Amino acid sequence: MRAVSFIVCSFAVLLSTKGYSQSKGCGTLQPPPSVMAFDTAKARGLADNYYLWNNGQEVKVRFLSGSPALQETVKTIAKEWEKYANLRFDFISYGDADIRINLDSKGGHNSMIGTLAGSIAPAERTMNFDTSDFKSYDAMRRTVLHEFGHAIGLLHEHYSPVAGIPWNKEIVYKELGESQGWDKQTVDVNLFQEYKISYTNGTLYDKTSIMHYPVLARWTTNGYAVAWNNNLSEGDKSLISALYPKSGARTNEVPRFRVTDFTKMEVINSAAKQGVSLYPSFNISSAGKEGKVYFTVFFYDKDGNPIMDNDQKYNISNVVATYKAFTILPDKKLIANKTAQDFELFIPYTEFPAGYTNAQAVFKAFLLDGEELKILYLSKPISFSLIK
Ligand SMILES: [Zn+2]
């Protein structure tokens, strides 16, 4: 089994470079690259089918902040996606919402990808807009369309392996190092990442996509440049129409899962069993197709370093871990450890190398679908004492 990789674009600002009025990029949480499994020969762009909402779904959206006027403008712009996607944004004033928007004068722009929003605690934002960056209607418009594109499952277009952008990497490293304080790795993650070719499933690269970042001519070796795109491109429209068809069913479904309402994980030392019992509390719902889900707990030392072990028992990629795996049919809802301790993960004391008295446990749920590993939930570390 491979380790779970969770790539977080940590940047808050991008392109405060001369000639551009907008200074904030998008610090959206990016899932790992994966194979896309639908056929839209004419569509352009990248999407993650595993995090799509159901076709025809009503997605509830609520603002956590912002003036009524600003909220109304965001709402009107976001709803443009509804013209092409069989999906409806239901903006509500109170109650449980799938997408929760913070309008603030800081924090950059970002959004969770599609249904991954369900992995965020109910009181917290799943999307952020930095209003200090809304210096014009166009700047606001392209940002809202872009972030809502992420929220319904789209990924950055410039990560397309068929984009073939001839980056002049040294200049980009230098300029973003100076203007943003980014190190090389941060630039690599945010600009030079490439998805596997299979991920595009034969779709074309679209430099006019709302999901493409601007590219300055001096950042490429041949003067290739991409301007700010303020509108949905024809490629964006055809892609989202294929993902959420207004007539008929989605062409190629994949297993889709949402882990929500994670509230805690009880960690209990058991002298009788000579080990640690773990009771993560969460809900999981399934859609699309049958799929296999792994519920895991990885162990770290008190400083957050993985506890290594390679005896081939109770480890994942040589990190001490325990798991249970289940094949789950679509359209099910399962509840773990809400009303009783009904779902236990266990690890014997003998699996911990000598010398650990304090440790941390991290609950991770993921889907394994053929070659595809898709993260569904990642908890914060939970500290506990090993009382053998
Ligand atoms: Zn983005």
mmCIF file of C-alpha atoms and ligand atoms in Angstrom:
data_model
loop_
_atom_site.group_PDB
_atom_site.id
_atom_site.type_symbol
_atom_site.label_atom_id
_atom_site.label_comp_id
_atom_site.label_asym_id
_atom_site.label_seq_id
_atom_site.Cartn_x
_atom_site.Cartn_y
_atom_site.Cartn_z
ATOM 1 C CA MET A 1 0.000 0.000 0.000
ATOM 2 C CA ARG A 2 1.218 3.457 -0.810
ATOM 3 C CA ALA A 3 1.373 6.278 1.638
ATOM 4 C CA VAL A 4 -1.293 8.935 1.452
ATOM 5 C CA SER A 5 0.004 12.117 -0.097
ATOM 6 C CA PHE A 6 -1.892 15.289 0.535
ATOM 7 C CA ILE A 7 -0.578 18.273 -1.333
ATOM 8 C CA VAL A 8 -1.481 21.618 0.119
ATOM 9 C CA CYS A 9 -0.735 24.723 -1.887
ATOM 10 C CA SER A 10 0.419 26.930 0.898
ATOM 11 C CA PHE A 11 0.662 30.197 -0.945
ATOM 12 C CA ALA A 12 -1.544 33.121 -0.133
ATOM 13 C CA VAL A 13 -0.407 35.544 -2.784
ATOM 14 C CA LEU A 14 0.670 35.278 -6.378
ATOM 15 C CA LEU A 15 1.654 37.508 -9.201
ATOM 16 C CA SER A 16 1.956 40.869 -7.590
ATOM 17 C CA THR A 17 4.131 41.375 -10.589
ATOM 18 C CA LYS A 18 4.049 44.617 -12.508
ATOM 19 C CA GLY A 19 1.321 44.678 -15.123
ATOM 20 C CA TYR A 20 -1.149 42.623 -13.153
ATOM 21 C CA SER A 21 -3.811 44.199 -11.058
ATOM 22 C CA GLN A 22 -4.619 41.088 -9.089
ATOM 23 C CA SER A 23 -2.166 39.999 -6.479
ATOM 24 C CA LYS A 24 -3.704 36.894 -4.997
ATOM 25 C CA GLY A 25 -3.452 33.460 -6.490
ATOM 26 C CA CYS A 26 -5.457 30.509 -5.427
ATOM 27 C CA GLY A 27 -4.250 28.426 -2.506
ATOM 28 C CA THR A 28 -6.630 25.639 -3.178
ATOM 29 C CA LEU A 29 -6.185 22.243 -1.668
ATOM 30 C CA GLN A 30 -5.112 19.967 -4.483
ATOM 31 C CA PRO A 31 -5.730 16.248 -4.350
ATOM 32 C CA PRO A 32 -3.038 13.964 -5.759
ATOM 33 C CA PRO A 33 -3.079 13.330 -9.503
ATOM 34 C CA SER A 34 -5.374 10.567 -10.619
ATOM 35 C CA VAL A 35 -6.772 8.858 -13.676
ATOM 36 C CA MET A 36 -9.868 10.427 -15.113
ATOM 37 C CA ALA A 37 -12.444 7.989 -16.329
ATOM 38 C CA PHE A 38 -14.927 9.752 -18.522
ATOM 39 C CA ASP A 39 -15.037 10.348 -22.220
ATOM 40 C CA THR A 40 -15.540 13.869 -23.473
ATOM 41 C CA ALA A 41 -13.494 14.060 -26.616
ATOM 42 C CA LYS A 42 -14.259 17.724 -27.173
ATOM 43 C CA ALA A 43 -14.006 18.850 -23.575
ATOM 44 C CA ARG A 44 -10.973 20.611 -22.251
ATOM 45 C CA GLY A 45 -9.598 20.777 -18.790
ATOM 46 C CA LEU A 46 -8.943 18.757 -15.730
ATOM 47 C CA ALA A 47 -11.439 17.486 -13.204
ATOM 48 C CA ASP A 48 -11.449 15.011 -10.373
ATOM 49 C CA ASN A 49 -14.343 12.592 -10.840
ATOM 50 C CA TYR A 50 -13.882 11.145 -7.359
ATOM 51 C CA TYR A 51 -14.865 14.435 -5.755
ATOM 52 C CA LEU A 52 -17.833 15.330 -7.955
ATOM 53 C CA TRP A 53 -21.216 16.016 -6.423
ATOM 54 C CA ASN A 54 -24.115 13.858 -7.596
ATOM 55 C CA ASN A 55 -25.514 14.838 -10.965
ATOM 56 C CA GLY A 56 -28.505 17.097 -10.362
ATOM 57 C CA GLN A 57 -27.543 17.734 -6.754
ATOM 58 C CA GLU A 58 -28.621 20.791 -4.842
ATOM 59 C CA VAL A 59 -25.494 22.038 -3.114
ATOM 60 C CA LYS A 60 -26.142 24.211 -0.103
ATOM 61 C CA VAL A 61 -23.996 27.336 0.209
ATOM 62 C CA ARG A 62 -23.767 29.747 3.121
ATOM 63 C CA PHE A 63 -21.749 32.902 3.723
ATOM 64 C CA LEU A 64 -19.935 33.133 7.033
ATOM 65 C CA SER A 65 -19.166 36.831 6.563
ATOM 66 C CA GLY A 66 -19.302 39.747 4.128
ATOM 67 C CA SER A 67 -21.731 42.554 3.364
ATOM 68 C CA PRO A 68 -25.116 41.665 1.817
ATOM 69 C CA ALA A 69 -24.162 43.543 -1.370
ATOM 70 C CA LEU A 70 -20.911 41.634 -1.779
ATOM 71 C CA GLN A 71 -22.624 38.335 -1.022
ATOM 72 C CA GLU A 72 -25.231 39.066 -3.687
ATOM 73 C CA THR A 73 -22.557 39.711 -6.324
ATOM 74 C CA VAL A 74 -20.691 36.493 -5.469
ATOM 75 C CA LYS A 75 -23.951 34.574 -5.654
ATOM 76 C CA THR A 76 -24.879 35.984 -9.072
ATOM 77 C CA ILE A 77 -21.453 35.174 -10.536
ATOM 78 C CA ALA A 78 -21.337 31.656 -9.058
ATOM 79 C CA LYS A 79 -24.714 30.821 -10.509
ATOM 80 C CA GLU A 80 -23.319 31.145 -14.048
ATOM 81 C CA TRP A 81 -22.046 27.574 -13.653
ATOM 82 C CA GLU A 82 -25.674 26.430 -13.317
ATOM 83 C CA LYS A 83 -26.322 27.325 -16.967
ATOM 84 C CA TYR A 84 -23.985 24.525 -18.054
ATOM 85 C CA ALA A 85 -23.940 22.089 -15.137
ATOM 86 C CA ASN A 86 -26.860 20.029 -13.877
ATOM 87 C CA LEU A 87 -26.264 21.298 -10.381
ATOM 88 C CA ARG A 88 -27.903 23.956 -8.256
ATOM 89 C CA PHE A 89 -26.365 26.219 -5.652
ATOM 90 C CA ASP A 90 -28.903 26.811 -2.911
ATOM 91 C CA PHE A 91 -27.744 29.850 -0.960
ATOM 92 C CA ILE A 92 -29.067 29.620 2.583
ATOM 93 C CA SER A 93 -28.855 32.085 5.461
ATOM 94 C CA TYR A 94 -28.536 29.599 8.296
ATOM 95 C CA GLY A 95 -28.284 25.863 8.893
ATOM 96 C CA ASP A 96 -25.968 23.203 7.551
ATOM 97 C CA ALA A 97 -24.249 24.090 4.283
ATOM 98 C CA ASP A 98 -21.975 22.028 2.025
ATOM 99 C CA ILE A 99 -19.925 25.062 0.959
ATOM 100 C CA ARG A 100 -19.144 27.764 3.526
ATOM 101 C CA ILE A 101 -17.683 31.025 2.280
ATOM 102 C CA ASN A 102 -15.545 33.461 4.196
ATOM 103 C CA LEU A 103 -15.315 36.966 2.726
ATOM 104 C CA ASP A 104 -12.358 38.636 4.326
ATOM 105 C CA SER A 105 -9.686 41.193 3.612
ATOM 106 C CA LYS A 106 -6.959 38.592 4.001
ATOM 107 C CA GLY A 107 -6.161 34.925 3.573
ATOM 108 C CA GLY A 108 -5.936 34.655 -0.208
ATOM 109 C CA HIS A 109 -8.435 32.831 -2.388
ATOM 110 C CA ASN A 110 -8.983 29.133 -1.970
ATOM 111 C CA SER A 111 -11.565 26.388 -2.035
ATOM 112 C CA MET A 112 -11.804 22.715 -1.259
ATOM 113 C CA ILE A 113 -12.107 20.483 -4.327
ATOM 114 C CA GLY A 114 -15.721 19.297 -4.748
ATOM 115 C CA THR A 115 -17.049 16.965 -2.071
ATOM 116 C CA LEU A 116 -13.817 17.158 -0.068
ATOM 117 C CA ALA A 117 -15.565 20.150 1.517
ATOM 118 C CA GLY A 118 -17.335 17.554 3.660
ATOM 119 C CA SER A 119 -14.060 16.821 5.442
ATOM 120 C CA ILE A 120 -13.986 20.320 6.955
ATOM 121 C CA ALA A 121 -15.521 20.886 10.401
ATOM 122 C CA PRO A 122 -19.069 22.321 10.061
ATOM 123 C CA ALA A 123 -18.222 25.679 11.631
ATOM 124 C CA GLU A 124 -15.216 26.303 9.377
ATOM 125 C CA ARG A 125 -14.913 27.811 5.925
ATOM 126 C CA THR A 126 -14.484 25.636 2.841
ATOM 127 C CA MET A 127 -13.856 28.625 0.575
ATOM 128 C CA ASN A 128 -12.096 31.929 1.174
ATOM 129 C CA PHE A 129 -12.120 35.159 -0.805
ATOM 130 C CA ASP A 130 -9.633 37.898 -0.069
ATOM 131 C CA THR A 131 -11.692 40.982 -0.806
ATOM 132 C CA SER A 132 -8.662 43.278 -0.705
ATOM 133 C CA ASP A 133 -7.917 41.736 -4.073
ATOM 134 C CA PHE A 134 -11.277 42.643 -5.600
ATOM 135 C CA LYS A 135 -10.006 45.859 -7.135
ATOM 136 C CA SER A 136 -12.274 45.592 -10.156
ATOM 137 C CA TYR A 137 -15.414 43.728 -11.144
ATOM 138 C CA ASP A 138 -13.340 41.573 -13.520
ATOM 139 C CA ALA A 139 -10.947 40.592 -10.739
ATOM 140 C CA MET A 140 -13.837 39.561 -8.554
ATOM 141 C CA ARG A 141 -15.648 37.802 -11.380
ATOM 142 C CA ARG A 142 -12.750 35.595 -12.505
ATOM 143 C CA THR A 143 -11.907 34.731 -8.903
ATOM 144 C CA VAL A 144 -15.450 33.689 -8.001
ATOM 145 C CA LEU A 145 -15.843 31.618 -11.182
ATOM 146 C CA HIS A 146 -12.447 29.974 -10.566
ATOM 147 C CA GLU A 147 -13.042 29.061 -6.922
ATOM 148 C CA PHE A 148 -16.542 27.754 -7.621
ATOM 149 C CA GLY A 149 -14.946 25.710 -10.437
ATOM 150 C CA HIS A 150 -12.808 24.026 -7.758
ATOM 151 C CA ALA A 151 -15.870 23.621 -5.548
ATOM 152 C CA ILE A 152 -17.600 21.539 -8.229
ATOM 153 C CA GLY A 153 -14.558 19.386 -8.954
ATOM 154 C CA LEU A 154 -12.314 21.226 -11.431
ATOM 155 C CA LEU A 155 -8.533 21.432 -11.122
ATOM 156 C CA HIS A 156 -5.915 23.897 -12.349
ATOM 157 C CA GLU A 157 -5.617 23.895 -16.110
ATOM 158 C CA HIS A 158 -1.914 24.795 -16.150
ATOM 159 C CA TYR A 159 -1.172 21.440 -14.477
ATOM 160 C CA SER A 160 -2.203 19.688 -17.690
ATOM 161 C CA PRO A 161 0.654 17.530 -18.977
ATOM 162 C CA VAL A 162 -0.388 18.417 -22.512
ATOM 163 C CA ALA A 163 -0.102 22.129 -21.772
ATOM 164 C CA GLY A 164 3.558 21.963 -22.755
ATOM 165 C CA ILE A 165 4.303 25.348 -21.216
ATOM 166 C CA PRO A 166 8.046 25.983 -21.812
ATOM 167 C CA TRP A 167 8.730 27.454 -18.388
ATOM 168 C CA ASN A 168 11.866 29.460 -17.840
ATOM 169 C CA LYS A 169 12.032 28.045 -14.358
ATOM 170 C CA GLU A 170 15.064 29.959 -13.086
ATOM 171 C CA ILE A 171 13.356 33.303 -13.768
ATOM 172 C CA VAL A 172 10.122 32.173 -12.134
ATOM 173 C CA TYR A 173 11.995 30.912 -9.058
ATOM 174 C CA LYS A 174 13.849 34.219 -8.825
ATOM 175 C CA GLU A 175 10.853 36.518 -9.319
ATOM 176 C CA LEU A 176 8.443 34.678 -7.054
ATOM 177 C CA GLY A 177 11.207 34.196 -4.527
ATOM 178 C CA GLU A 178 11.668 37.963 -4.395
ATOM 179 C CA SER A 179 8.058 39.099 -4.678
ATOM 180 C CA GLN A 180 6.340 36.344 -2.676
ATOM 181 C CA GLY A 181 9.095 34.858 -0.565
ATOM 182 C CA TRP A 182 8.489 31.463 -2.099
ATOM 183 C CA ASP A 183 11.139 28.793 -2.006
ATOM 184 C CA LYS A 184 11.790 26.508 -4.943
ATOM 185 C CA GLN A 185 9.497 23.785 -3.681
ATOM 186 C CA THR A 186 6.580 26.181 -3.255
ATOM 187 C CA VAL A 187 6.986 27.377 -6.840
ATOM 188 C CA ASP A 188 7.215 23.777 -8.044
ATOM 189 C CA VAL A 189 3.995 22.808 -6.292
ATOM 190 C CA ASN A 190 2.020 25.845 -7.384
ATOM 191 C CA LEU A 191 3.133 26.288 -10.946
ATOM 192 C CA PHE A 192 5.093 23.365 -12.324
ATOM 193 C CA GLN A 193 3.041 20.460 -11.090
ATOM 194 C CA GLU A 194 1.881 18.106 -13.834
ATOM 195 C CA TYR A 195 -0.855 15.524 -13.718
ATOM 196 C CA LYS A 196 -0.501 12.184 -15.413
ATOM 197 C CA ILE A 197 -1.443 12.209 -19.083
ATOM 198 C CA SER A 198 -4.203 9.713 -18.371
ATOM 199 C CA TYR A 199 -5.796 12.279 -16.108
ATOM 200 C CA THR A 200 -6.895 14.397 -19.056
ATOM 201 C CA ASN A 201 -8.419 11.347 -20.737
ATOM 202 C CA GLY A 202 -7.659 12.773 -24.137
ATOM 203 C CA THR A 203 -9.120 16.191 -23.484
ATOM 204 C CA LEU A 204 -7.337 19.196 -24.925
ATOM 205 C CA TYR A 205 -5.353 21.870 -23.181
ATOM 206 C CA ASP A 206 -7.264 25.146 -22.932
ATOM 207 C CA LYS A 207 -5.315 28.315 -22.266
ATOM 208 C CA THR A 208 -8.578 30.266 -22.096
ATOM 209 C CA SER A 209 -9.966 28.186 -19.219
ATOM 210 C CA ILE A 210 -11.082 30.028 -16.100
ATOM 211 C CA MET A 211 -8.992 27.434 -14.251
ATOM 212 C CA HIS A 212 -5.722 28.613 -15.857
ATOM 213 C CA TYR A 213 -3.372 31.012 -14.118
ATOM 214 C CA PRO A 214 -1.915 33.914 -16.053
ATOM 215 C CA VAL A 215 1.593 33.302 -17.372
ATOM 216 C CA LEU A 216 3.999 36.174 -18.017
ATOM 217 C CA ALA A 217 5.895 36.061 -21.325
ATOM 218 C CA ARG A 218 9.258 36.385 -19.585
ATOM 219 C CA TRP A 219 8.448 33.282 -17.538
ATOM 220 C CA THR A 220 8.676 31.102 -20.653
ATOM 221 C CA THR A 221 11.567 30.403 -22.974
ATOM 222 C CA ASN A 222 9.663 31.323 -26.128
ATOM 223 C CA GLY A 223 7.498 34.216 -24.969
ATOM 224 C CA TYR A 224 4.412 32.050 -24.481
ATOM 225 C CA ALA A 225 1.975 33.959 -22.304
ATOM 226 C CA VAL A 226 -1.495 33.522 -20.863
ATOM 227 C CA ALA A 227 -3.586 36.531 -19.880
ATOM 228 C CA TRP A 228 -6.121 36.694 -17.077
ATOM 229 C CA ASN A 229 -9.245 34.857 -18.182
ATOM 230 C CA ASN A 230 -12.385 36.538 -16.889
ATOM 231 C CA ASN A 231 -15.019 34.231 -18.337
ATOM 232 C CA LEU A 232 -15.918 30.587 -18.670
ATOM 233 C CA SER A 233 -14.328 29.284 -21.870
ATOM 234 C CA GLU A 234 -16.112 27.047 -24.348
ATOM 235 C CA GLY A 235 -13.920 24.256 -22.980
ATOM 236 C CA ASP A 236 -15.030 24.979 -19.412
ATOM 237 C CA LYS A 237 -18.673 24.878 -20.499
ATOM 238 C CA SER A 238 -18.393 21.601 -22.393
ATOM 239 C CA LEU A 239 -16.364 19.931 -19.645
ATOM 240 C CA ILE A 240 -18.786 20.826 -16.872
ATOM 241 C CA SER A 241 -21.739 19.828 -19.094
ATOM 242 C CA ALA A 242 -20.155 16.394 -19.522
ATOM 243 C CA LEU A 243 -19.478 16.012 -15.800
ATOM 244 C CA TYR A 244 -22.992 17.123 -14.830
ATOM 245 C CA PRO A 245 -25.173 16.329 -17.878
ATOM 246 C CA LYS A 246 -28.576 18.017 -18.055
ATOM 247 C CA SER A 247 -29.998 15.081 -19.978
ATOM 248 C CA GLY A 248 -29.199 11.509 -19.120
ATOM 249 C CA ALA A 249 -26.777 10.104 -16.597
ATOM 250 C CA ARG A 250 -23.090 10.836 -16.114
ATOM 251 C CA THR A 251 -21.216 8.737 -18.679
ATOM 252 C CA ASN A 252 -18.580 7.127 -16.524
ATOM 253 C CA GLU A 253 -19.194 6.937 -12.828
ATOM 254 C CA VAL A 254 -16.485 6.203 -10.272
ATOM 255 C CA PRO A 255 -16.797 5.247 -6.592
ATOM 256 C CA ARG A 256 -17.433 8.439 -4.631
ATOM 257 C CA PHE A 257 -17.361 8.780 -0.847
ATOM 258 C CA ARG A 258 -17.782 11.587 1.625
ATOM 259 C CA VAL A 259 -16.464 11.379 5.150
ATOM 260 C CA THR A 260 -18.249 13.991 7.247
ATOM 261 C CA ASP A 261 -18.919 14.927 10.867
ATOM 262 C CA PHE A 262 -15.597 13.686 12.216
ATOM 263 C CA THR A 263 -15.764 14.929 15.790
ATOM 264 C CA LYS A 264 -13.114 13.038 17.754
ATOM 265 C CA MET A 265 -11.126 9.844 18.117
ATOM 266 C CA GLU A 266 -10.996 8.182 21.513
ATOM 267 C CA VAL A 267 -7.676 6.491 22.267
ATOM 268 C CA ILE A 268 -7.879 3.867 25.010
ATOM 269 C CA ASN A 269 -5.045 1.872 26.524
ATOM 270 C CA SER A 270 -6.080 -1.688 27.303
ATOM 271 C CA ALA A 271 -4.011 -3.726 29.740
ATOM 272 C CA ALA A 272 -6.221 -6.724 29.079
ATOM 273 C CA LYS A 273 -5.628 -6.601 25.331
ATOM 274 C CA GLN A 274 -2.062 -5.276 25.619
ATOM 275 C CA GLY A 275 -2.577 -2.572 23.084
ATOM 276 C CA VAL A 276 -4.354 0.626 22.070
ATOM 277 C CA SER A 277 -7.967 0.784 20.910
ATOM 278 C CA LEU A 278 -8.985 3.697 18.708
ATOM 279 C CA TYR A 279 -12.553 4.854 18.133
ATOM 280 C CA PRO A 280 -12.827 7.516 15.412
ATOM 281 C CA SER A 281 -16.245 9.160 15.275
ATOM 282 C CA PHE A 282 -17.517 10.046 11.778
ATOM 283 C CA ASN A 283 -20.129 9.452 9.083
ATOM 284 C CA ILE A 284 -19.443 8.147 5.603
ATOM 285 C CA SER A 285 -21.794 8.221 2.626
ATOM 286 C CA SER A 286 -21.288 6.547 -0.735
ATOM 287 C CA ALA A 287 -22.356 7.379 -4.291
ATOM 288 C CA GLY A 288 -21.555 6.430 -7.858
ATOM 289 C CA LYS A 289 -20.122 2.940 -7.781
ATOM 290 C CA GLU A 290 -19.084 0.335 -5.259
ATOM 291 C CA GLY A 291 -15.592 1.001 -3.896
ATOM 292 C CA LYS A 292 -13.079 -0.025 -1.264
ATOM 293 C CA VAL A 293 -12.373 2.329 1.616
ATOM 294 C CA TYR A 294 -9.473 2.099 4.070
ATOM 295 C CA PHE A 295 -9.897 3.486 7.558
ATOM 296 C CA THR A 296 -6.403 3.922 8.961
ATOM 297 C CA VAL A 297 -4.579 5.371 11.936
ATOM 298 C CA PHE A 298 -0.942 6.387 11.491
ATOM 299 C CA PHE A 299 1.310 6.941 14.504
ATOM 300 C CA TYR A 300 3.811 9.744 15.061
ATOM 301 C CA ASP A 301 6.135 10.692 17.888
ATOM 302 C CA LYS A 302 5.407 13.719 20.087
ATOM 303 C CA ASP A 303 7.269 15.964 17.626
ATOM 304 C CA GLY A 304 5.221 14.761 14.669
ATOM 305 C CA ASN A 305 7.809 12.462 13.101
ATOM 306 C CA PRO A 306 6.414 9.177 11.826
ATOM 307 C CA ILE A 307 7.237 6.186 14.009
ATOM 308 C CA MET A 308 9.000 3.796 11.667
ATOM 309 C CA ASP A 309 8.763 0.053 11.702
ATOM 310 C CA ASN A 310 9.392 -2.482 8.994
ATOM 311 C CA ASP A 311 8.385 -5.827 10.401
ATOM 312 C CA GLN A 312 5.585 -6.083 7.785
ATOM 313 C CA LYS A 313 2.888 -6.076 10.422
ATOM 314 C CA TYR A 314 0.867 -3.032 11.419
ATOM 315 C CA ASN A 315 2.646 -0.614 9.162
ATOM 316 C CA ILE A 316 1.896 1.314 5.988
ATOM 317 C CA SER A 317 4.932 2.394 3.977
ATOM 318 C CA ASN A 318 6.971 1.446 7.058
ATOM 319 C CA VAL A 319 5.096 3.881 9.315
ATOM 320 C CA VAL A 320 3.455 2.222 12.312
ATOM 321 C CA ALA A 321 -0.237 2.094 11.446
ATOM 322 C CA THR A 322 -3.385 0.036 11.722
ATOM 323 C CA TYR A 323 -6.394 -0.195 9.430
ATOM 324 C CA LYS A 324 -9.629 -1.848 8.448
ATOM 325 C CA ALA A 325 -10.869 -1.949 4.868
ATOM 326 C CA PHE A 326 -14.402 -2.379 3.557
ATOM 327 C CA THR A 327 -16.055 -2.596 0.177
ATOM 328 C CA ILE A 328 -19.058 -0.292 0.315
ATOM 329 C CA LEU A 329 -22.006 -0.245 -2.085
ATOM 330 C CA PRO A 330 -23.260 3.084 -3.491
ATOM 331 C CA ASP A 331 -25.990 5.125 -1.792
ATOM 332 C CA LYS A 332 -25.197 3.956 1.721
ATOM 333 C CA LYS A 333 -24.671 5.978 4.859
ATOM 334 C CA LEU A 334 -22.616 4.486 7.670
ATOM 335 C CA ILE A 335 -22.136 5.944 11.122
ATOM 336 C CA ALA A 336 -19.126 5.151 13.308
ATOM 337 C CA ASN A 337 -18.870 5.640 17.074
ATOM 338 C CA LYS A 338 -21.657 8.204 17.399
ATOM 339 C CA THR A 339 -24.020 6.516 19.825
ATOM 340 C CA ALA A 340 -21.831 3.622 20.974
ATOM 341 C CA GLN A 341 -18.288 2.324 20.537
ATOM 342 C CA ASP A 342 -19.182 0.309 17.466
ATOM 343 C CA PHE A 343 -16.100 0.700 15.278
ATOM 344 C CA GLU A 344 -12.673 -0.133 16.703
ATOM 345 C CA LEU A 345 -9.179 0.008 15.275
ATOM 346 C CA PHE A 346 -6.564 -1.752 17.378
ATOM 347 C CA ILE A 347 -2.776 -1.911 17.585
ATOM 348 C CA PRO A 348 -0.759 -4.128 19.986
ATOM 349 C CA TYR A 349 1.896 -2.494 22.176
ATOM 350 C CA THR A 350 4.492 -4.780 20.645
ATOM 351 C CA GLU A 351 4.206 -2.845 17.375
ATOM 352 C CA PHE A 352 5.699 0.285 18.933
ATOM 353 C CA PRO A 353 9.500 0.337 19.083
ATOM 354 C CA ALA A 354 10.972 0.769 22.574
ATOM 355 C CA GLY A 355 11.220 4.244 24.046
ATOM 356 C CA TYR A 356 7.865 5.761 23.058
ATOM 357 C CA THR A 357 5.719 6.858 25.967
ATOM 358 C CA ASN A 358 3.954 9.745 24.265
ATOM 359 C CA ALA A 359 2.693 9.495 20.721
ATOM 360 C CA GLN A 360 0.230 11.039 18.304
ATOM 361 C CA ALA A 361 -2.419 9.301 16.228
ATOM 362 C CA VAL A 362 -3.786 10.590 12.909
ATOM 363 C CA PHE A 363 -6.943 9.140 11.397
ATOM 364 C CA LYS A 364 -6.924 8.939 7.602
ATOM 365 C CA ALA A 365 -9.650 7.543 5.376
ATOM 366 C CA PHE A 366 -9.011 6.891 1.728
ATOM 367 C CA LEU A 367 -10.411 5.155 -1.291
ATOM 368 C CA LEU A 368 -8.399 2.705 -3.338
ATOM 369 C CA ASP A 369 -9.768 2.254 -6.845
ATOM 370 C CA GLY A 370 -7.382 0.292 -9.039
ATOM 371 C CA GLU A 371 -4.270 2.466 -9.221
ATOM 372 C CA GLU A 372 -6.067 5.415 -7.728
ATOM 373 C CA LEU A 373 -5.594 6.434 -4.125
ATOM 374 C CA LYS A 374 -7.966 9.214 -3.088
ATOM 375 C CA ILE A 375 -7.865 10.863 0.294
ATOM 376 C CA LEU A 376 -11.261 11.206 1.960
ATOM 377 C CA TYR A 377 -10.358 12.462 5.402
ATOM 378 C CA LEU A 378 -7.280 13.471 7.354
ATOM 379 C CA SER A 379 -7.641 14.270 11.061
ATOM 380 C CA LYS A 380 -5.517 16.559 13.147
ATOM 381 C CA PRO A 381 -2.953 14.702 15.312
ATOM 382 C CA ILE A 382 -4.380 13.383 18.582
ATOM 383 C CA SER A 383 -1.845 13.108 21.406
ATOM 384 C CA PHE A 384 -1.946 10.182 23.824
ATOM 385 C CA SER A 385 0.201 8.315 26.332
ATOM 386 C CA LEU A 386 1.292 4.766 25.757
ATOM 387 C CA ILE A 387 0.628 3.065 29.063
ATOM 388 C CA LYS A 388 1.889 -0.437 28.618
HETATM 389 ZN ZN ZN B 1 -7.191 27.605 -8.080
#
